[in-house]
Amino acid sequence: MNKLPVAGEDAWRLPRHAHIIVYETDDGNEFITIYDCGAAQKPPSAQVIGNLVRVDAAHETERQPTGYVVRMREVSRLERLDEDHWVVRAE
């Protein structure tokens, strides 16, 4: 499932108030779920499996018992580095 706007090859645009929920899996990967806005009562915009290796955009991170939440503070892009690795960069 991926309903994010395309921002180039292997890249998708994230809105300013996107929330990225990262759950750590038993096999060392991460289950990444992206919401357009944490306050909106909508289904997720995208879900991917891999590792979110870096966030190079304004954000806040909150650790949770099963992973962490990244709250974006500026428009950014989710980019696929390779099959298992993802990065978020400022626009």
Tab-separated table of C-alpha atoms in Angstrom:
chain	number	residue	atom	x	y	z
A	1	MET	CA	0.000	0.000	0.000
A	2	ASN	CA	1.426	3.344	-1.036
A	3	LYS	CA	-0.781	6.391	-1.570
A	4	LEU	CA	1.993	8.989	-1.179
A	5	PRO	CA	2.643	11.435	-4.048
A	6	VAL	CA	5.634	10.454	-6.179
A	7	ALA	CA	8.657	12.781	-5.814
A	8	GLY	CA	11.042	11.076	-8.255
A	9	GLU	CA	12.374	7.598	-8.845
A	10	ASP	CA	12.108	5.605	-5.586
A	11	ALA	CA	11.013	8.761	-3.710
A	12	TRP	CA	7.687	9.904	-2.254
A	13	ARG	CA	6.614	13.248	-0.811
A	14	LEU	CA	5.721	13.483	2.880
A	15	PRO	CA	3.533	16.335	4.139
A	16	ARG	CA	4.782	18.703	6.823
A	17	HIS	CA	2.868	17.007	9.643
A	18	ALA	CA	3.420	13.392	8.596
A	19	HIS	CA	3.890	10.818	11.334
A	20	ILE	CA	6.131	7.815	10.739
A	21	ILE	CA	5.515	4.903	13.088
A	22	VAL	CA	8.398	2.417	13.190
A	23	TYR	CA	7.924	-0.992	14.810
A	24	GLU	CA	11.007	-3.123	15.353
A	25	THR	CA	10.509	-6.721	14.179
A	26	ASP	CA	12.040	-9.892	15.642
A	27	ASP	CA	14.194	-10.449	12.529
A	28	GLY	CA	15.973	-7.079	12.833
A	29	ASN	CA	13.928	-5.237	10.226
A	30	GLU	CA	11.418	-2.497	10.816
A	31	PHE	CA	7.770	-2.167	9.841
A	32	ILE	CA	7.286	1.464	8.780
A	33	THR	CA	3.795	3.000	8.666
A	34	ILE	CA	3.281	6.542	7.383
A	35	TYR	CA	0.304	8.767	8.174
A	36	ASP	CA	-0.331	12.119	6.437
A	37	CYS	CA	-1.062	13.717	9.792
A	38	GLY	CA	-1.104	12.305	13.298
A	39	ALA	CA	-4.272	14.233	14.165
A	40	ALA	CA	-6.286	13.026	11.161
A	41	GLN	CA	-8.462	9.976	11.675
A	42	LYS	CA	-7.455	8.363	8.364
A	43	PRO	CA	-5.868	5.060	7.415
A	44	PRO	CA	-2.116	5.070	6.761
A	45	SER	CA	-0.819	6.475	3.477
A	46	ALA	CA	1.963	3.892	3.137
A	47	GLN	CA	3.483	0.835	4.800
A	48	VAL	CA	6.924	-0.581	4.013
A	49	ILE	CA	9.287	-3.142	5.518
A	50	GLY	CA	12.944	-2.290	5.886
A	51	ASN	CA	15.084	0.000	8.019
A	52	LEU	CA	14.652	3.744	8.394
A	53	VAL	CA	18.348	4.577	8.570
A	54	ARG	CA	18.199	8.361	8.845
A	55	VAL	CA	15.912	11.396	9.000
A	56	ASP	CA	17.583	14.500	7.488
A	57	ALA	CA	14.655	16.897	7.958
A	58	ALA	CA	13.141	18.785	10.880
A	59	HIS	CA	11.423	16.241	13.140
A	60	GLU	CA	10.844	15.007	16.681
A	61	THR	CA	11.414	11.385	17.700
A	62	GLU	CA	9.653	9.634	20.565
A	63	ARG	CA	10.711	6.163	21.708
A	64	GLN	CA	7.949	3.640	22.379
A	65	PRO	CA	8.119	0.142	23.911
A	66	THR	CA	7.875	-1.494	20.463
A	67	GLY	CA	9.738	1.077	18.350
A	68	TYR	CA	9.492	4.826	17.830
A	69	VAL	CA	7.429	7.651	16.309
A	70	VAL	CA	8.907	10.306	14.013
A	71	ARG	CA	6.820	13.486	13.830
A	72	MET	CA	7.825	15.495	10.773
A	73	ARG	CA	8.016	19.287	11.040
A	74	GLU	CA	8.685	20.144	7.380
A	75	VAL	CA	7.808	18.862	3.920
A	76	SER	CA	10.185	16.027	3.072
A	77	ARG	CA	10.767	12.964	0.889
A	78	LEU	CA	10.871	9.282	1.754
A	79	GLU	CA	13.619	7.758	-0.400
A	80	ARG	CA	14.461	4.117	-0.980
A	81	LEU	CA	18.234	3.610	-0.757
A	82	ASP	CA	18.026	-0.080	-1.611
A	83	GLU	CA	15.569	-2.909	-1.035
A	84	ASP	CA	15.826	-2.786	2.766
A	85	HIS	CA	16.879	0.783	3.597
A	86	TRP	CA	14.954	4.064	3.664
A	87	VAL	CA	15.856	7.683	4.438
A	88	VAL	CA	13.790	10.836	4.917
A	89	ARG	CA	15.267	14.041	3.467
A	90	ALA	CA	14.115	17.653	3.530
A	91	GLU	CA	12.605	18.965	0.281
